Tab-separated table of N, CA and C in Angstrom:
chain	number	residue	atom	x	y	z
A	1	GLN	N	-65.622	-139.223	58.774
A	1	GLN	CA	-65.773	-137.667	58.612
A	1	GLN	C	-67.386	-137.606	58.193
A	2	VAL	N	-68.058	-136.571	58.819
A	2	VAL	CA	-69.275	-136.454	58.412
A	2	VAL	C	-69.507	-135.350	57.570
A	3	GLN	N	-70.487	-135.630	56.561
A	3	GLN	CA	-70.974	-134.534	55.509
A	3	GLN	C	-72.502	-134.723	55.587
A	4	VAL	N	-72.727	-133.253	55.397
A	4	VAL	CA	-74.011	-132.807	55.360
A	4	VAL	C	-74.480	-132.058	54.018
A	5	VAL	N	-75.444	-132.310	53.413
A	5	VAL	CA	-75.245	-131.785	51.855
A	5	VAL	C	-77.011	-131.609	52.028
A	6	GLU	N	-77.114	-130.270	51.524
A	6	GLU	CA	-78.211	-129.530	50.861
A	6	GLU	C	-78.529	-129.550	49.515
A	7	SER	N	-79.625	-129.855	49.395
A	7	SER	CA	-80.468	-129.210	47.963
A	7	SER	C	-82.062	-128.915	47.836
A	8	GLY	N	-82.390	-128.457	46.764
A	8	GLY	CA	-83.815	-128.019	46.882
A	8	GLY	C	-83.841	-126.427	46.845
A	9	GLY	N	-83.188	-125.650	47.001
A	9	GLY	CA	-83.546	-124.005	47.173
A	9	GLY	C	-83.679	-123.784	46.132
A	10	GLY	N	-84.254	-122.499	45.967
A	10	GLY	CA	-84.478	-121.791	44.591
A	10	GLY	C	-85.239	-120.429	44.465
A	11	LEU	N	-85.603	-120.085	43.444
A	11	LEU	CA	-86.472	-118.839	43.485
A	11	LEU	C	-87.929	-119.281	42.775
A	12	VAL	N	-89.027	-118.742	44.090
A	12	VAL	CA	-90.512	-119.146	43.739
A	12	VAL	C	-91.372	-117.484	44.302
A	13	GLN	N	-92.223	-117.878	43.511
A	13	GLN	CA	-93.466	-116.601	43.811
A	13	GLN	C	-93.583	-116.565	44.999
A	14	ALA	N	-94.172	-115.741	45.984
A	14	ALA	CA	-95.145	-115.799	47.020
A	14	ALA	C	-96.155	-116.912	47.060
A	15	GLY	N	-96.303	-117.669	47.978
A	15	GLY	CA	-97.401	-118.434	47.723
A	15	GLY	C	-96.901	-119.708	47.299
A	16	GLY	N	-96.000	-119.860	46.918
A	16	GLY	CA	-95.419	-121.365	46.230
A	16	GLY	C	-94.751	-121.820	47.223
A	17	SER	N	-94.438	-123.058	46.598
A	17	SER	CA	-93.697	-124.286	47.779
A	17	SER	C	-92.558	-124.802	47.126
A	18	LEU	N	-91.728	-125.188	48.058
A	18	LEU	CA	-90.479	-125.772	47.915
A	18	LEU	C	-90.157	-126.737	48.613
A	19	ARG	N	-89.186	-128.007	48.392
A	19	ARG	CA	-88.881	-128.569	49.217
A	19	ARG	C	-87.544	-129.062	49.254
A	20	LEU	N	-87.097	-128.831	50.495
A	20	LEU	CA	-85.517	-128.615	50.438
A	20	LEU	C	-85.044	-130.131	50.978
A	21	SER	N	-83.995	-130.703	50.960
A	21	SER	CA	-83.686	-132.171	51.170
A	21	SER	C	-82.234	-132.011	51.551
A	22	CYS	N	-81.998	-133.033	52.813
A	22	CYS	CA	-80.648	-132.972	53.180
A	22	CYS	C	-80.434	-134.263	53.610
A	23	THR	N	-79.055	-134.615	53.031
A	23	THR	CA	-78.434	-136.110	53.218
A	23	THR	C	-77.219	-135.528	54.586
A	24	ALA	N	-77.074	-136.469	55.342
A	24	ALA	CA	-76.089	-136.623	56.573
A	24	ALA	C	-75.148	-137.929	56.215
A	25	ILE	N	-74.035	-137.735	56.055
A	25	ILE	CA	-73.402	-139.061	55.684
A	25	ILE	C	-72.015	-139.321	56.490
A	26	GLY	N	-72.210	-140.503	57.086
A	26	GLY	CA	-71.402	-140.765	58.125
A	26	GLY	C	-71.256	-140.422	59.522
A	27	LEU	N	-72.782	-140.474	60.054
A	27	LEU	CA	-73.270	-139.900	61.377
A	27	LEU	C	-73.045	-141.409	62.182
A	28	SER	N	-72.817	-141.297	63.241
A	28	SER	CA	-72.734	-142.676	64.002
A	28	SER	C	-74.045	-143.431	64.086
A	29	TYR	N	-74.865	-142.869	64.133
A	29	TYR	CA	-76.519	-143.345	64.564
A	29	TYR	C	-77.282	-142.487	63.373
A	30	ASP	N	-78.598	-143.731	63.096
A	30	ASP	CA	-79.005	-142.879	61.780
A	30	ASP	C	-80.712	-142.146	62.529
A	31	ASP	N	-80.353	-141.956	63.967
A	31	ASP	CA	-81.818	-141.399	64.371
A	31	ASP	C	-81.373	-140.056	65.268
A	32	LEU	N	-80.288	-139.593	64.818
A	32	LEU	CA	-79.693	-138.134	65.666
A	32	LEU	C	-80.499	-136.827	65.535
A	33	PRO	N	-80.758	-136.089	66.138
A	33	PRO	CA	-81.417	-135.056	66.310
A	33	PRO	C	-81.007	-134.132	65.072
A	34	MET	N	-81.844	-133.857	64.014
A	34	MET	CA	-81.467	-132.812	62.932
A	34	MET	C	-82.344	-131.718	62.790
A	35	GLY	N	-81.894	-130.657	61.838
A	35	GLY	CA	-82.875	-129.636	61.962
A	35	GLY	C	-82.368	-128.568	60.836
A	36	TRP	N	-83.286	-127.589	60.424
A	36	TRP	CA	-83.021	-126.625	59.290
A	36	TRP	C	-83.000	-125.049	60.283
A	37	PHE	N	-82.040	-124.802	59.811
A	37	PHE	CA	-81.980	-123.166	60.126
A	37	PHE	C	-81.760	-122.312	58.992
A	38	ARG	N	-82.090	-120.883	59.404
A	38	ARG	CA	-81.854	-120.074	57.957
A	38	ARG	C	-81.167	-118.607	58.848
A	39	GLN	N	-80.683	-118.076	57.609
A	39	GLN	CA	-80.071	-116.967	58.039
A	39	GLN	C	-80.070	-115.902	56.821
A	40	ALA	N	-80.720	-114.652	57.046
A	40	ALA	CA	-81.268	-113.805	56.280
A	40	ALA	C	-80.256	-112.737	56.126
A	41	PRO	N	-79.793	-111.925	55.010
A	41	PRO	CA	-78.800	-110.786	55.190
A	41	PRO	C	-79.165	-109.859	56.403
A	42	GLY	N	-78.040	-109.576	57.206
A	42	GLY	CA	-77.904	-108.563	58.065
A	42	GLY	C	-78.744	-109.280	59.605
A	43	LYS	N	-79.195	-110.610	59.459
A	43	LYS	CA	-79.716	-111.061	60.517
A	43	LYS	C	-78.961	-112.281	61.052
A	44	GLU	N	-79.586	-112.740	62.431
A	44	GLU	CA	-78.862	-113.905	63.027
A	44	GLU	C	-79.644	-114.956	62.425
A	45	ARG	N	-78.921	-116.002	62.660
A	45	ARG	CA	-79.407	-117.305	62.156
A	45	ARG	C	-80.393	-117.978	63.377
A	46	GLU	N	-81.307	-118.332	62.608
A	46	GLU	CA	-82.501	-118.963	63.523
A	46	GLU	C	-82.694	-120.081	63.259
A	47	GLY	N	-83.351	-120.937	64.158
A	47	GLY	CA	-83.846	-122.254	63.917
A	47	GLY	C	-85.103	-122.392	63.231
A	48	VAL	N	-85.425	-122.823	62.313
A	48	VAL	CA	-86.468	-122.892	61.634
A	48	VAL	C	-87.606	-124.057	61.994
A	49	SER	N	-86.873	-125.296	61.911
A	49	SER	CA	-87.482	-126.610	62.292
A	49	SER	C	-86.789	-127.453	62.696
A	50	CYS	N	-86.566	-128.415	63.607
A	50	CYS	CA	-86.004	-129.697	64.147
A	50	CYS	C	-86.615	-130.770	64.437
A	51	ILE	N	-86.064	-131.948	64.301
A	51	ILE	CA	-86.539	-133.329	64.839
A	51	ILE	C	-85.709	-134.006	65.776
A	52	SER	N	-86.213	-134.548	66.615
A	52	SER	CA	-85.516	-135.025	67.912
A	52	SER	C	-85.553	-136.747	67.346
A	53	TRP	N	-84.660	-137.120	68.366
A	53	TRP	CA	-84.475	-139.001	68.063
A	53	TRP	C	-85.943	-139.482	67.968
A	54	ASN	N	-86.669	-139.214	68.836
A	54	ASN	CA	-87.985	-139.755	69.114
A	54	ASN	C	-89.005	-139.232	68.735
A	55	GLY	N	-89.101	-138.404	67.774
A	55	GLY	CA	-89.833	-137.587	66.550
A	55	GLY	C	-90.305	-136.472	66.833
A	56	SER	N	-90.026	-136.096	68.324
A	56	SER	CA	-90.796	-134.595	68.466
A	56	SER	C	-89.960	-133.654	67.595
A	57	THR	N	-90.967	-132.684	67.368
A	57	THR	CA	-90.588	-131.981	66.448
A	57	THR	C	-90.536	-130.402	67.080
A	58	TYR	N	-90.150	-129.363	66.435
A	58	TYR	CA	-89.776	-127.685	66.680
A	58	TYR	C	-90.105	-127.034	65.433
A	59	TYR	N	-90.971	-126.372	65.472
A	59	TYR	CA	-91.220	-125.344	64.607
A	59	TYR	C	-91.218	-123.758	64.877
A	60	ALA	N	-90.420	-122.801	64.583
A	60	ALA	CA	-90.556	-121.370	64.796
A	60	ALA	C	-91.755	-120.986	64.499
A	61	ASP	N	-92.482	-120.189	65.569
A	61	ASP	CA	-93.702	-119.593	65.021
A	61	ASP	C	-94.073	-119.249	63.884
A	62	SER	N	-93.022	-118.318	63.136
A	62	SER	CA	-93.250	-117.913	62.078
A	62	SER	C	-93.562	-118.710	60.797
A	63	VAL	N	-93.197	-120.300	60.807
A	63	VAL	CA	-93.637	-121.037	59.830
A	63	VAL	C	-94.409	-122.018	60.084
A	64	LYS	N	-94.856	-122.239	61.503
A	64	LYS	CA	-96.258	-122.972	62.028
A	64	LYS	C	-97.348	-123.244	61.274
A	65	GLY	N	-97.731	-124.694	60.564
A	65	GLY	CA	-98.816	-124.443	59.553
A	65	GLY	C	-98.235	-124.200	58.062
A	66	ARG	N	-96.990	-123.942	57.994
A	66	ARG	CA	-96.805	-123.824	56.508
A	66	ARG	C	-95.499	-124.336	56.446
A	67	PHE	N	-95.115	-124.968	56.991
A	67	PHE	CA	-93.613	-125.675	56.794
A	67	PHE	C	-93.606	-127.251	57.585
A	68	THR	N	-93.222	-128.430	56.670
A	68	THR	CA	-93.476	-129.366	57.579
A	68	THR	C	-91.775	-130.277	57.333
A	69	ILE	N	-91.453	-130.852	59.114
A	69	ILE	CA	-90.105	-131.603	58.671
A	69	ILE	C	-90.386	-132.640	58.418
A	70	ILE	N	-89.661	-133.553	57.903
A	70	ILE	CA	-89.840	-135.180	57.582
A	70	ILE	C	-88.526	-135.569	57.762
A	71	LYS	N	-88.187	-136.674	58.377
A	71	LYS	CA	-86.837	-137.467	58.502
A	71	LYS	C	-86.987	-138.853	57.924
A	72	ASN	N	-86.095	-139.365	57.268
A	72	ASN	CA	-86.187	-140.835	56.904
A	72	ASN	C	-85.065	-141.596	57.487
A	73	ASN	N	-84.840	-142.236	58.384
A	73	ASN	CA	-84.086	-142.628	59.342
A	73	ASN	C	-83.084	-143.448	58.723
A	74	ALA	N	-83.682	-144.492	57.790
A	74	ALA	CA	-83.018	-145.460	57.034
A	74	ALA	C	-82.388	-144.842	55.602
A	75	LYS	N	-82.591	-143.707	55.630
A	75	LYS	CA	-81.887	-143.058	54.506
A	75	LYS	C	-80.670	-141.943	55.057
A	76	ASN	N	-80.853	-141.373	56.307
A	76	ASN	CA	-80.841	-140.415	57.109
A	76	ASN	C	-80.877	-138.977	56.324
A	77	THR	N	-81.784	-139.250	55.545
A	77	THR	CA	-82.387	-137.992	54.954
A	77	THR	C	-83.301	-136.969	55.903
A	78	LEU	N	-82.980	-135.698	55.447
A	78	LEU	CA	-84.243	-134.856	56.269
A	78	LEU	C	-84.900	-134.019	54.977
A	79	TYR	N	-85.758	-133.603	55.473
A	79	TYR	CA	-86.459	-132.638	54.518
A	79	TYR	C	-87.696	-131.375	54.898
A	80	LEU	N	-87.642	-130.594	54.177
A	80	LEU	CA	-88.185	-129.254	54.942
A	80	LEU	C	-89.111	-129.157	53.481
A	81	GLN	N	-90.551	-129.324	53.839
A	81	GLN	CA	-91.528	-128.953	52.671
A	81	GLN	C	-91.911	-127.596	53.140
A	82	MET	N	-91.736	-127.059	52.527
A	82	MET	CA	-92.247	-125.265	52.630
A	82	MET	C	-93.489	-124.972	51.677
A	83	ASN	N	-94.678	-124.646	52.462
A	83	ASN	CA	-95.719	-124.224	51.467
A	83	ASN	C	-96.023	-122.768	51.826
A	84	SER	N	-96.906	-122.390	50.973
A	84	SER	CA	-97.499	-120.807	51.289
A	84	SER	C	-96.251	-119.919	51.653
A	85	LEU	N	-95.215	-119.713	50.542
A	85	LEU	CA	-93.809	-119.179	50.989
A	85	LEU	C	-94.047	-117.684	51.170
A	86	LYS	N	-93.505	-116.796	51.880
A	86	LYS	CA	-93.737	-115.351	51.892
A	86	LYS	C	-92.482	-115.015	51.655
A	87	PRO	N	-92.183	-113.570	51.147
A	87	PRO	CA	-90.716	-113.119	50.696
A	87	PRO	C	-89.997	-113.220	52.115
A	88	GLU	N	-90.837	-112.862	53.524
A	88	GLU	CA	-89.870	-112.930	54.630
A	88	GLU	C	-89.124	-114.288	54.884
A	89	ASP	N	-89.512	-115.025	54.256
A	89	ASP	CA	-88.998	-116.755	53.918
A	89	ASP	C	-87.677	-116.537	53.479
A	90	THR	N	-87.410	-115.629	52.692
A	90	THR	CA	-86.083	-115.251	51.866
A	90	THR	C	-84.595	-115.555	52.809
A	91	ALA	N	-84.065	-116.315	52.265
A	91	ALA	CA	-82.601	-116.713	53.778
A	91	ALA	C	-81.882	-117.708	52.685
A	92	MET	N	-80.503	-117.991	53.337
A	92	MET	CA	-79.994	-119.096	53.056
A	92	MET	C	-80.248	-120.331	54.052
A	93	TYR	N	-80.810	-121.493	53.724
A	93	TYR	CA	-80.999	-122.235	54.502
A	93	TYR	C	-79.961	-123.506	54.832
A	94	TYR	N	-80.010	-123.658	55.938
A	94	TYR	CA	-78.679	-124.794	56.313
A	94	TYR	C	-79.349	-125.979	57.023
A	95	CYS	N	-78.847	-127.104	56.979
A	95	CYS	CA	-79.116	-128.500	57.647
A	95	CYS	C	-78.018	-128.409	58.460
A	96	ALA	N	-78.611	-129.269	59.592
A	96	ALA	CA	-77.849	-129.301	60.920
A	96	ALA	C	-78.161	-130.553	61.378
A	97	ALA	N	-76.902	-131.519	61.734
A	97	ALA	CA	-77.021	-132.641	62.233
A	97	ALA	C	-76.214	-132.789	63.939
A	98	ALA	N	-76.940	-133.405	64.792
A	98	ALA	CA	-76.273	-133.391	66.119
A	98	ALA	C	-75.297	-134.624	66.117
A	99	ALA	N	-74.570	-134.404	67.250
A	99	ALA	CA	-73.368	-135.729	66.915
A	99	ALA	C	-73.737	-136.812	68.194
A	100	SER	N	-74.540	-136.325	68.870
A	100	SER	CA	-75.235	-136.965	69.959
A	100	SER	C	-76.574	-137.060	70.383
A	101	TYR	N	-77.186	-137.885	71.174
A	101	TYR	CA	-78.826	-137.616	71.427
A	101	TYR	C	-79.404	-136.609	72.126
A	102	TYR	N	-78.084	-136.327	73.126
A	102	TYR	CA	-78.526	-135.252	74.256
A	102	TYR	C	-77.051	-134.107	74.458
A	103	ASN	N	-77.564	-133.053	74.528
A	103	ASN	CA	-76.768	-132.272	75.504
A	103	ASN	C	-77.067	-130.852	76.100
A	104	GLU	N	-76.510	-130.047	76.633
A	104	GLU	CA	-77.237	-129.128	77.286
A	104	GLU	C	-78.215	-128.306	76.652
A	105	TYR	N	-78.139	-128.285	75.082
A	105	TYR	CA	-78.647	-127.459	74.861
A	105	TYR	C	-80.063	-127.733	73.809
A	106	GLY	N	-81.230	-126.855	73.882
A	106	GLY	CA	-82.482	-127.221	73.352
A	106	GLY	C	-82.280	-127.409	71.929
A	107	LEU	N	-83.349	-128.335	71.472
A	107	LEU	CA	-83.466	-128.846	70.084
A	107	LEU	C	-83.208	-127.612	69.149
A	108	GLN	N	-83.929	-126.394	69.334
A	108	GLN	CA	-84.154	-125.535	68.210
A	108	GLN	C	-82.642	-124.387	68.613
A	109	SER	N	-81.828	-124.610	69.455
A	109	SER	CA	-80.733	-123.945	69.530
A	109	SER	C	-79.274	-124.463	68.238
A	110	ALA	N	-78.714	-124.067	67.621
A	110	ALA	CA	-77.920	-124.001	66.846
A	110	ALA	C	-76.732	-124.789	67.590
A	111	LEU	N	-76.670	-124.304	68.841
A	111	LEU	CA	-75.456	-125.210	69.349
A	111	LEU	C	-75.678	-126.621	69.926
A	112	ARG	N	-76.961	-127.089	69.469
A	112	ARG	CA	-77.398	-128.321	69.716
A	112	ARG	C	-76.443	-129.292	68.703
A	113	TYR	N	-76.088	-128.958	67.478
A	113	TYR	CA	-75.806	-129.376	66.476
A	113	TYR	C	-74.374	-129.189	66.143
A	114	LYS	N	-73.661	-130.225	65.653
A	114	LYS	CA	-72.173	-130.460	65.347
A	114	LYS	C	-71.870	-130.088	63.828
A	115	TYR	N	-72.678	-130.752	63.023
A	115	TYR	CA	-72.392	-130.774	61.718
A	115	TYR	C	-73.294	-129.800	61.049
A	116	TRP	N	-72.790	-129.436	59.884
A	116	TRP	CA	-73.587	-128.196	59.397
A	116	TRP	C	-73.365	-128.462	57.973
A	117	GLY	N	-74.249	-128.168	57.012
A	117	GLY	CA	-73.989	-128.325	55.250
A	117	GLY	C	-73.694	-126.793	55.355
A	118	GLN	N	-73.334	-126.674	53.798
A	118	GLN	CA	-73.040	-125.255	53.272
A	118	GLN	C	-73.876	-124.246	53.104
A	119	GLY	N	-75.481	-125.067	52.990
A	119	GLY	CA	-76.553	-124.211	52.569
A	119	GLY	C	-77.164	-124.084	51.432
A	120	THR	N	-78.210	-123.586	51.382
A	120	THR	CA	-79.006	-123.683	50.030
A	120	THR	C	-79.711	-122.488	49.853
A	121	GLN	N	-79.732	-121.625	48.951
A	121	GLN	CA	-80.456	-120.538	49.360
A	121	GLN	C	-81.989	-120.210	48.416
A	122	VAL	N	-82.655	-119.593	49.346
A	122	VAL	CA	-84.314	-119.771	49.129
A	122	VAL	C	-84.419	-118.400	48.970
A	123	THR	N	-85.196	-118.120	47.947
A	123	THR	CA	-85.540	-116.775	47.559
A	123	THR	C	-86.992	-116.748	47.093
A	124	VAL	N	-87.931	-115.805	47.844
A	124	VAL	CA	-89.301	-115.645	47.738
A	124	VAL	C	-89.627	-114.387	47.496
A	125	SER	N	-89.991	-114.476	45.672
A	125	SER	CA	-90.367	-112.940	45.160
A	125	SER	C	-91.909	-112.593	45.375
A	126	SER	N	-92.228	-111.445	45.397
A	126	SER	CA	-93.567	-110.794	45.972
A	126	SER	C	-94.342	-110.529	44.691
């Protein structure tokens, strides 16, 4: 049974930083694609940043230059370093892990991932 657990959310002022962490326990391999998604109230879930098995990454345009995704394969741990936070970054952030190296969906699609965490809240005050 796979478990995905996030941590690191919180309340921060605009311009501040947060670092989210995610550990996936029970995956078949330690280099499967993983990603961060977020959902704000009244909005659809969107891909924030994802990383493939070969290290290639995806960043949403809204976070490019501010967020960095880091993966430690040995620990099956994923991080999201978030700098220069803005009020519009306020959302529930979810970590996701794939069950296979490939499927028909793109790296940034939620359908690419099978295992999801419960989410961690990030709130950015203005």
